[in-house]
Tab-separated table of C-alpha atoms and ligand atoms in Angstrom:
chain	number	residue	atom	x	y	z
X	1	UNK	CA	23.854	9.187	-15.264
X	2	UNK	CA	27.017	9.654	-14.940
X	3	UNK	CA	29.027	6.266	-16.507
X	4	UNK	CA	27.255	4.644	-18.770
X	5	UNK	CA	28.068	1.050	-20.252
X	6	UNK	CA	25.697	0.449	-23.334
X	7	UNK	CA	25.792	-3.296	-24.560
X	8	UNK	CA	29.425	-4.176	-23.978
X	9	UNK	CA	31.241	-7.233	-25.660
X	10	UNK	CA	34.649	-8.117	-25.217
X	11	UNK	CA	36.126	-10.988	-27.122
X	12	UNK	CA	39.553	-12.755	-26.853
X	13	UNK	CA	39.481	-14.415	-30.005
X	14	UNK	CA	36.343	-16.859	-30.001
X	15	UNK	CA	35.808	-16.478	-26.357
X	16	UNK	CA	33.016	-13.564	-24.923
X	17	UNK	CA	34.782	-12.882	-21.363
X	18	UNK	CA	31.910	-9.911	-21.292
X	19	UNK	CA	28.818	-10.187	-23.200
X	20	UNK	CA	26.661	-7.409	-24.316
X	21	UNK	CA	26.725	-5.585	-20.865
X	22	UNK	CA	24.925	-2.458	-19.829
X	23	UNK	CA	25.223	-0.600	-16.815
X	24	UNK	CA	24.951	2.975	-15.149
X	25	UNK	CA	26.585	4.441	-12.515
X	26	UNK	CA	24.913	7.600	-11.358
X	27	UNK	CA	26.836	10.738	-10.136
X	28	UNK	CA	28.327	10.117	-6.435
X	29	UNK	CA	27.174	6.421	-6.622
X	30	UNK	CA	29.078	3.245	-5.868
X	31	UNK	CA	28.602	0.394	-7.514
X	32	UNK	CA	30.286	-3.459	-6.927
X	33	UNK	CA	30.785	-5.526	-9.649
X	34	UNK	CA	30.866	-8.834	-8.446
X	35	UNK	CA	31.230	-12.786	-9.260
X	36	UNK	CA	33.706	-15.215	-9.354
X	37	UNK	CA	36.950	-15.456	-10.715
X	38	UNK	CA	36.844	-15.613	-14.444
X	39	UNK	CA	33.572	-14.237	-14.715
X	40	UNK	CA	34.809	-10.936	-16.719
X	41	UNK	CA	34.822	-8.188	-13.735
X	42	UNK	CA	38.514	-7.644	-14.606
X	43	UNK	CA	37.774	-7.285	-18.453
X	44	UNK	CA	34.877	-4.963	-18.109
X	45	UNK	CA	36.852	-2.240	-15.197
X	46	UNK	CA	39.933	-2.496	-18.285
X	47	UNK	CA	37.113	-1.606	-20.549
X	48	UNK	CA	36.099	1.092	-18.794
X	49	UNK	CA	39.723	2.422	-18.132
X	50	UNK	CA	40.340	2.479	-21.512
X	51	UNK	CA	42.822	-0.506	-21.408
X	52	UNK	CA	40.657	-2.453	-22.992
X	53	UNK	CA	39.056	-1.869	-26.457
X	54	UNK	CA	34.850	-3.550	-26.806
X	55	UNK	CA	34.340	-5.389	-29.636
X	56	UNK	CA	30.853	-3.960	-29.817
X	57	UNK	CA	29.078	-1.169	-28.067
X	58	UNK	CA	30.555	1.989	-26.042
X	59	UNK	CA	31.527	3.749	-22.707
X	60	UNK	CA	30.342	6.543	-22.150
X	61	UNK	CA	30.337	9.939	-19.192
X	62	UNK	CA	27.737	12.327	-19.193
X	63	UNK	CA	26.492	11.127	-23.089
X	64	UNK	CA	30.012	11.498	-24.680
X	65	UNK	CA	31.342	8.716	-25.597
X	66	UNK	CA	35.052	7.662	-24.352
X	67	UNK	CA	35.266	5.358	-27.407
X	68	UNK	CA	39.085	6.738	-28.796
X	69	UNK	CA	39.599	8.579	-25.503
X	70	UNK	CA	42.704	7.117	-24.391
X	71	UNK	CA	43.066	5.676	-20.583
X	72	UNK	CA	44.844	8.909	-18.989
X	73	UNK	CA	42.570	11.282	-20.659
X	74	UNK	CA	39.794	9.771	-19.546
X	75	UNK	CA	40.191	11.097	-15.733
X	76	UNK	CA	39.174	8.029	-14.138
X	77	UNK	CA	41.356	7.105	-11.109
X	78	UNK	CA	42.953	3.337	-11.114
X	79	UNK	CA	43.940	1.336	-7.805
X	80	UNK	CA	44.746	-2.463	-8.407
X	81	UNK	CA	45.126	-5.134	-6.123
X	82	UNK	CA	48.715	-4.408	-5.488
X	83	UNK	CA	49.058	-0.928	-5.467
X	84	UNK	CA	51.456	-0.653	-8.117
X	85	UNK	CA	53.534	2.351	-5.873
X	86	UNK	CA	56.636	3.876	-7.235
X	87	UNK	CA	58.873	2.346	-5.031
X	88	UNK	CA	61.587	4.800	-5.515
X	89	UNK	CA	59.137	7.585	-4.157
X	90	UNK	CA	58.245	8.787	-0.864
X	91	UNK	CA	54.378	8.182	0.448
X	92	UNK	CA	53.735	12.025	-0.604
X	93	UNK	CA	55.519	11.872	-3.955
X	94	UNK	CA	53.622	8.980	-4.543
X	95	UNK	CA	50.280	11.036	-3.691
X	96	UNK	CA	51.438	13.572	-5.525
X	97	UNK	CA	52.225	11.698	-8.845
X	98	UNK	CA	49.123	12.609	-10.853
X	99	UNK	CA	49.081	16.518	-9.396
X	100	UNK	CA	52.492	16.880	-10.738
X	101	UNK	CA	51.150	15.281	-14.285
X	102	UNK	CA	48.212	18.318	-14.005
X	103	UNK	CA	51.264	20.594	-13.204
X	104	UNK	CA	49.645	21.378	-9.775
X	105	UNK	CA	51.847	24.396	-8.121
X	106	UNK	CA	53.757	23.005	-5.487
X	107	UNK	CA	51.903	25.060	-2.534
X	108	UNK	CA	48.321	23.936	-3.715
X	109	UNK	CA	50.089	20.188	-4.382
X	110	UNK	CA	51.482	19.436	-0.665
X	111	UNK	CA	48.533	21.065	0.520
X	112	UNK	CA	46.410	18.238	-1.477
X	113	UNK	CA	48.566	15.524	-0.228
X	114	UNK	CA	48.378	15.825	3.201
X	115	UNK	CA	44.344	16.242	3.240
X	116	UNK	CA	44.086	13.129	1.524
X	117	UNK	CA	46.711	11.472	4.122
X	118	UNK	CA	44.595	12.543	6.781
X	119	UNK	CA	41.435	11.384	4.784
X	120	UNK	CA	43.254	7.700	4.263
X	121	UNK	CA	44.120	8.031	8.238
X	122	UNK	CA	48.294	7.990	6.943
X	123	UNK	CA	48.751	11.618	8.612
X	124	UNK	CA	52.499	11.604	9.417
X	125	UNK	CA	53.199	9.184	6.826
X	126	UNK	CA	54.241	11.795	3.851
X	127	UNK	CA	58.182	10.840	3.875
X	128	UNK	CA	58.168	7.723	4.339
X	129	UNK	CA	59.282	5.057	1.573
X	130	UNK	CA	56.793	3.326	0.248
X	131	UNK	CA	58.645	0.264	0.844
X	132	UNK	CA	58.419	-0.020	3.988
X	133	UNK	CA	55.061	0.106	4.806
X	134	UNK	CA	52.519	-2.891	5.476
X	135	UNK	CA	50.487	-4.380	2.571
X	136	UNK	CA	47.498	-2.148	4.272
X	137	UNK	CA	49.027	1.033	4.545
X	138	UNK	CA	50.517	0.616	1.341
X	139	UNK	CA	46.778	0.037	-0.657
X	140	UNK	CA	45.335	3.585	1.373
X	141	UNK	CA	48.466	4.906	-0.523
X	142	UNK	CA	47.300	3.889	-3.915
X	143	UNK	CA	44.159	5.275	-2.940
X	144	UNK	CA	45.110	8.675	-1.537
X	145	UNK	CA	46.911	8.405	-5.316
X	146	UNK	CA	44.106	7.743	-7.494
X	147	UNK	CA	42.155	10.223	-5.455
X	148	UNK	CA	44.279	12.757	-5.497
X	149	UNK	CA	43.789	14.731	-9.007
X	150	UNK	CA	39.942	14.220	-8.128
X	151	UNK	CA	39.388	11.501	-10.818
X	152	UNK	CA	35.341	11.820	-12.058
X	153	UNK	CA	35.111	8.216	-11.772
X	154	UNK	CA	37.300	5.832	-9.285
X	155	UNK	CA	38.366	2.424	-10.554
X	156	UNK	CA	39.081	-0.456	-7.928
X	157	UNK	CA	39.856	-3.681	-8.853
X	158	UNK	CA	40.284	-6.372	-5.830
X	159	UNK	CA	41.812	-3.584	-3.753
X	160	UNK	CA	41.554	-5.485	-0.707
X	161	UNK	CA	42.549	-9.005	-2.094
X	162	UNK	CA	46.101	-9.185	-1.303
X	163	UNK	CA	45.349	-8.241	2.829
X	164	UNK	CA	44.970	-10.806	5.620
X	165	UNK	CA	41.321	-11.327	6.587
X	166	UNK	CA	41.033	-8.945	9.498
X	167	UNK	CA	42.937	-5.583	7.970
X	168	UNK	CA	40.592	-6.554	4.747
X	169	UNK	CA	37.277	-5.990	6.693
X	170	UNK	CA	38.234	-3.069	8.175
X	171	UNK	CA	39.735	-1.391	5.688
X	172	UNK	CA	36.492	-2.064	3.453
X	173	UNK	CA	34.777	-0.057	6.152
X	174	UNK	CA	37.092	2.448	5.847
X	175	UNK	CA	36.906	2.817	2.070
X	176	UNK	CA	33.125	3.025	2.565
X	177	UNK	CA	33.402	5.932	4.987
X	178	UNK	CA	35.635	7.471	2.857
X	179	UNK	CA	34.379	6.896	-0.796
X	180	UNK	CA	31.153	8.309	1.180
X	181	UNK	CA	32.820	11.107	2.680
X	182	UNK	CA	34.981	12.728	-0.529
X	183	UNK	CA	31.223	12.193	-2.403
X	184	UNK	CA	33.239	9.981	-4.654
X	185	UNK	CA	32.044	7.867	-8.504
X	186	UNK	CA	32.732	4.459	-8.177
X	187	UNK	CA	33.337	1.387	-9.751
X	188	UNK	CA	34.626	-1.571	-7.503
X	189	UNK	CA	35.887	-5.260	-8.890
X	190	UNK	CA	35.434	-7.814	-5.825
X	191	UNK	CA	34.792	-11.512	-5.576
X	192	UNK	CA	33.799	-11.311	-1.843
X	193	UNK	CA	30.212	-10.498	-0.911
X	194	UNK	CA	31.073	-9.076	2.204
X	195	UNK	CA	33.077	-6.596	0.665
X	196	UNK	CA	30.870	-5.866	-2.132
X	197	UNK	CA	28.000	-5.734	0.300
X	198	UNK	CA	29.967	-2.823	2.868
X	199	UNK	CA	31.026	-0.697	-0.131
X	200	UNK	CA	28.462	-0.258	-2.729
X	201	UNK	CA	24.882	1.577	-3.008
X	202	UNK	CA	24.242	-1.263	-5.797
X	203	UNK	CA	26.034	-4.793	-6.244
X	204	UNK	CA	26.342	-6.240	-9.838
X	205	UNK	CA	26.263	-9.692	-9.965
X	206	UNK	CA	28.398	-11.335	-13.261
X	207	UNK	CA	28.325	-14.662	-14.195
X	208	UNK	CA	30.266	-16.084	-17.433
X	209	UNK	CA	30.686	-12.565	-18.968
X	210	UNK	CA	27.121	-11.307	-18.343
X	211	UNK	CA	25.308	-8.938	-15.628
X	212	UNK	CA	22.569	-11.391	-14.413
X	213	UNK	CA	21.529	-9.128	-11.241
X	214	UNK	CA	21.817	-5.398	-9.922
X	215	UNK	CA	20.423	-4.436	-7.108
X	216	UNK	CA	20.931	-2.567	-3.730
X	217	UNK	CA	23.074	-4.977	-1.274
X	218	UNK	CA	20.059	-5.922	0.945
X	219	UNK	CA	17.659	-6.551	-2.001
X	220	UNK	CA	20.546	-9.236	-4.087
X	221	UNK	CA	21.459	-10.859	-0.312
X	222	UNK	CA	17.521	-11.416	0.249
X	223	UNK	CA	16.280	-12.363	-3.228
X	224	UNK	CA	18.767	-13.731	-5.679
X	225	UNK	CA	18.012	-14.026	-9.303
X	226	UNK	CA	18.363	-17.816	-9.726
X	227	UNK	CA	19.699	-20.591	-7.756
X	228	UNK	CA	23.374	-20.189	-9.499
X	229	UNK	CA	23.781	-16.855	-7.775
X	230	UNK	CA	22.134	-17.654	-4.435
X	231	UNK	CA	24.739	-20.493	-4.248
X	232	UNK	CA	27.454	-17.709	-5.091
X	233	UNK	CA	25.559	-15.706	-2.365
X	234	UNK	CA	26.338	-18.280	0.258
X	235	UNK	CA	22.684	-20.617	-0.084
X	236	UNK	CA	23.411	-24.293	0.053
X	237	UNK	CA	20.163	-25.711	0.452
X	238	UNK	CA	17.335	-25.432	-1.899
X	239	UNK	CA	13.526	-25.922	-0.119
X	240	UNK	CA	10.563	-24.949	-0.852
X	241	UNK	CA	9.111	-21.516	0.279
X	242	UNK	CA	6.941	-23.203	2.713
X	243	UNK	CA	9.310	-25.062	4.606
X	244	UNK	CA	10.504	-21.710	6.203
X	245	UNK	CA	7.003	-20.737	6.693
X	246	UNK	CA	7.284	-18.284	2.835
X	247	UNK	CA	4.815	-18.115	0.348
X	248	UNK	CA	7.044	-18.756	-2.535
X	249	UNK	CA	8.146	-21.210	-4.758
X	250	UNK	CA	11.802	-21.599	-3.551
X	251	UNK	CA	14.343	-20.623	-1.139
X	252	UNK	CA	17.935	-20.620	-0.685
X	253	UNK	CA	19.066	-21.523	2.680
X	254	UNK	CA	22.437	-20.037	4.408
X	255	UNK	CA	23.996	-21.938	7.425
X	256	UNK	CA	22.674	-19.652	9.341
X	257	UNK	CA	19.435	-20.175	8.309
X	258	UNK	CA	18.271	-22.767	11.379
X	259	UNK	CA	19.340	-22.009	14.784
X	260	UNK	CA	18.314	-24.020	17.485
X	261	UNK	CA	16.134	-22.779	19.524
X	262	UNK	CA	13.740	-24.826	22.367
X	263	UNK	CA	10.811	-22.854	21.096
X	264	UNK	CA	11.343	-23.517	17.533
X	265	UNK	CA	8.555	-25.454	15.710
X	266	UNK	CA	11.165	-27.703	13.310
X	267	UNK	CA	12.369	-30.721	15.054
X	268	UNK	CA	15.658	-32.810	14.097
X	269	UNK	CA	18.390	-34.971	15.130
X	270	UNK	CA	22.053	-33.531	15.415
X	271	UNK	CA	24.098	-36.010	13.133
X	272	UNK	CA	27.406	-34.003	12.938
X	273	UNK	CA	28.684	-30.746	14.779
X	274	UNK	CA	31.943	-28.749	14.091
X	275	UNK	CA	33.050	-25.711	15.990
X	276	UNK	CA	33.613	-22.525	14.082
X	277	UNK	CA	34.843	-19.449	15.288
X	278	UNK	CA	32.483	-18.436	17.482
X	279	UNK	CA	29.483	-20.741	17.553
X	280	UNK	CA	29.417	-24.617	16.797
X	281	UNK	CA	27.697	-25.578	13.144
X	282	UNK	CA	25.799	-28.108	13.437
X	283	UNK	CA	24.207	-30.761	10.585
X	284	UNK	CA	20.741	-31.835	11.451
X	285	UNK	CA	18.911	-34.179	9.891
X	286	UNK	CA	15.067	-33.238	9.645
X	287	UNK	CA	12.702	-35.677	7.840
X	288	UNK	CA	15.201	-37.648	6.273
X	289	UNK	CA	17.210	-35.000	4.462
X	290	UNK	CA	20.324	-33.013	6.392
X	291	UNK	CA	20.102	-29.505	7.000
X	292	UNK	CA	23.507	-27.469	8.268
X	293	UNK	CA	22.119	-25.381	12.062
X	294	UNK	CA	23.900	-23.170	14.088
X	295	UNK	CA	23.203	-23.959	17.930
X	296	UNK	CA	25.214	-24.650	20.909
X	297	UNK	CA	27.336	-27.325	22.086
X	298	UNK	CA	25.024	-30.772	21.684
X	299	UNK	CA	25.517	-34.286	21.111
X	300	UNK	CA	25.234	-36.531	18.337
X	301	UNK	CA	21.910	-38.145	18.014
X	302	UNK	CA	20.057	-35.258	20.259
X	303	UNK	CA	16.522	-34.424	19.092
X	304	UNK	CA	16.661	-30.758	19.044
X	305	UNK	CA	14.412	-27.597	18.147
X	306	UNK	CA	14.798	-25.234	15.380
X	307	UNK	CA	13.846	-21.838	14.718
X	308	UNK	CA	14.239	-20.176	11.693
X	309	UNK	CA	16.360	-17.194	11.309
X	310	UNK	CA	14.948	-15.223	7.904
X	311	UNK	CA	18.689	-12.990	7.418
X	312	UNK	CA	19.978	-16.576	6.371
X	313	UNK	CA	17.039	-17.110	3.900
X	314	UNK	CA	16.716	-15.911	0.453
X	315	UNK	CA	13.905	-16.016	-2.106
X	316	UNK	CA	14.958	-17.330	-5.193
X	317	UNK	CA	14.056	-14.526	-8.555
L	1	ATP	N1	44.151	-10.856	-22.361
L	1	ATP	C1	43.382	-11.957	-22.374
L	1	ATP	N2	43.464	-12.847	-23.387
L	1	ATP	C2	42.677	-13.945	-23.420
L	1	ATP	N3	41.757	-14.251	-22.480
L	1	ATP	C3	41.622	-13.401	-21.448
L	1	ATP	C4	42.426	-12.212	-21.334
L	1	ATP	N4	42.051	-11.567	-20.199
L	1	ATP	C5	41.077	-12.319	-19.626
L	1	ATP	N5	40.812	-13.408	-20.366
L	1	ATP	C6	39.791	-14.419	-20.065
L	1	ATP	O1	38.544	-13.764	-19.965
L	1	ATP	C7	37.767	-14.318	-18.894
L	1	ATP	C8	37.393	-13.231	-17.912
L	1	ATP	O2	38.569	-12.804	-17.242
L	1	ATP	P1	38.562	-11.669	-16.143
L	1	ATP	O3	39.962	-11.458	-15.665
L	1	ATP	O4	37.844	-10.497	-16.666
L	1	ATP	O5	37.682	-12.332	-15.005
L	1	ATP	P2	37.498	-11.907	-13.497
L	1	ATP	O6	36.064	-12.085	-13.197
L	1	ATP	O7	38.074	-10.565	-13.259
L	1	ATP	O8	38.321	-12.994	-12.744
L	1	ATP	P3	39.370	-12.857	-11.538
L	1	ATP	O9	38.561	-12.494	-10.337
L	1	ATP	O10	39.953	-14.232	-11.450
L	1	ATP	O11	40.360	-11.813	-11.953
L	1	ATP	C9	38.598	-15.438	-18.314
L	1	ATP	O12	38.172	-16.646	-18.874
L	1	ATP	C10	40.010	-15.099	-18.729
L	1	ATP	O13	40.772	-16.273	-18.853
């Protein structure tokens, strides 16, 4: 294993924002941290930088422990939600930064720069000012930064946050592709699932300063721990396992977990519809109790059929 996290505690005076956490992260791996705000993602990456001191236990690479190692000896690479450019600095002296700090030669440096320009898809981009370049372009430069000295471990915390819906999506591809493609360590802070989900080979899933799940993404999405984190996990209906036709105790149900469908075997009357994006949401009431359906354009009060769709079901534990 490459990063190793052996019973972590972080206190801010009485209060634990990360209790007695262990976690791995093997060589070329990339894991999500993930939970909701104040859950103690932030606390634990600092931790892990070196920014932040444990109260009890220790960080440690390849069995040495980091414990005294300060942040910028550590070799981890750091991008934050905001990039944090030098502003005065071109897009390649940016890059550049941490080569110059290693005392690169110049030849070998610009040489370094552009490949990772090309690998953040900013080829052309090298003398431009930071400043004027959108909030998207400007987080692949933080990356191509952090990436550039070839950091053992990368350190990304909400990278995406501050970008519109749309560039976020696919720019989480593209960090995928290309934490994938430079074989790169990782360690990713993100409250969104999706995100989480399209970056990492294993999500870890905090809740009030403790890991409570890890898992690959498919394995969390399709059976979380407890009903806490299937509600986190998008569930907003708890039934039992049989009503979906499961032989378990308990399932979470997404709102995409009923579709209507005239071959379904669950019957129901549409009591409210709103349109969405791309398909109208529907709330059906089955049996007394009111379930949320995706289906076409109906009317109130239709009787309509339902079929289930297992992708928006999840076993709970
Ligand atoms: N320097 C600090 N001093 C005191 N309390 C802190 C400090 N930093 C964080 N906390 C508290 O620790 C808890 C965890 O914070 P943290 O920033 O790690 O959460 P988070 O999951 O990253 O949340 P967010 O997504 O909102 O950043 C919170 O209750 C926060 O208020």
């Amino acid at each position: 294993m490459a990063l190793e996290l052996d019973s972590i505690t972080v206190r801010y005076g009485q209060m634990a924002a990360v209790s007695d956490v262990s976690l791995s992260v093997a060589d070329g791996e990339v894991v999500a941290l993930l939970g909701p705000s104040g859950c103690g993602k932030s606390t634990l990456l600092r931790t892990v930088a070196g920014l932040e001191k444990p109260t009890s236990g220790s960080v440690s690479w390849d069995t040495t422990d980091l414990t005294g190692v300060p942040v910028h000896r550590r070799e981890f690479g750091l991008v934050f939600q905001d990039g944090q450019l030098f502003p005065h600095r071109t897009v390649a002296g940016n890059v550049a930064f941490g080569l110059r700090m290693k005392k690169v030669e110049r030849e070998a440096r610009d040489k370094r720069v552009l490949s990772l320009l090309e690998l953040v898809g900013l080829e052309g981009y090298a003398d431009r000012r930071v400043t004027q370049l959108s909030g998207g372009e400007q987080q692949r430069v933080a990356l191509a930064r952090a990436l550039a000295p070839s950091p053992r471990l990368l350190l990304l915390d909400e990278p995406l946050s501050a970008l519109d819906r749309a560039l976020r999506e696919q720019l989480a591809v593209d960090l995928a592709r290309l934490l994938r493609e430079a074989a790169t360590t990782a360690l990713v802070v993100t409250h969104d699932h999706d995100e989480a989900f399209t970056l990492a080979d294993r999500v870890a899933i905090m809740s009030r300063g403790r890991i409570v799940q890890v898992g690959p993404p498919a394995e969390v999405w399709s059976s979380p721990v407890d009903v806490e984190t299937a509600k986190f996990l998008g569930c907003n209906k708890f039934v039992p396992g049989s009503f979906v036709g499961l032989d378990v105790e308990r399932v979470g149900l997404r709102a995409t977990a009923l579709r209507v469908d005239s071959d379904g075997l669950i019957e129901g009357t549409v009591v409210e519809r709103v349109h969405r994006r791309d398909h109208v949401r529907l709330l059906v009431e089955i049996d007394g109790e009111e379930y949320e359906a995706v289906g076409p354009m109906t009317e109130i009060g239709d009787r309509v059929r339902l079929e289930i769709d297992l992708d928006g079901v999840a076993r709970i534990g």
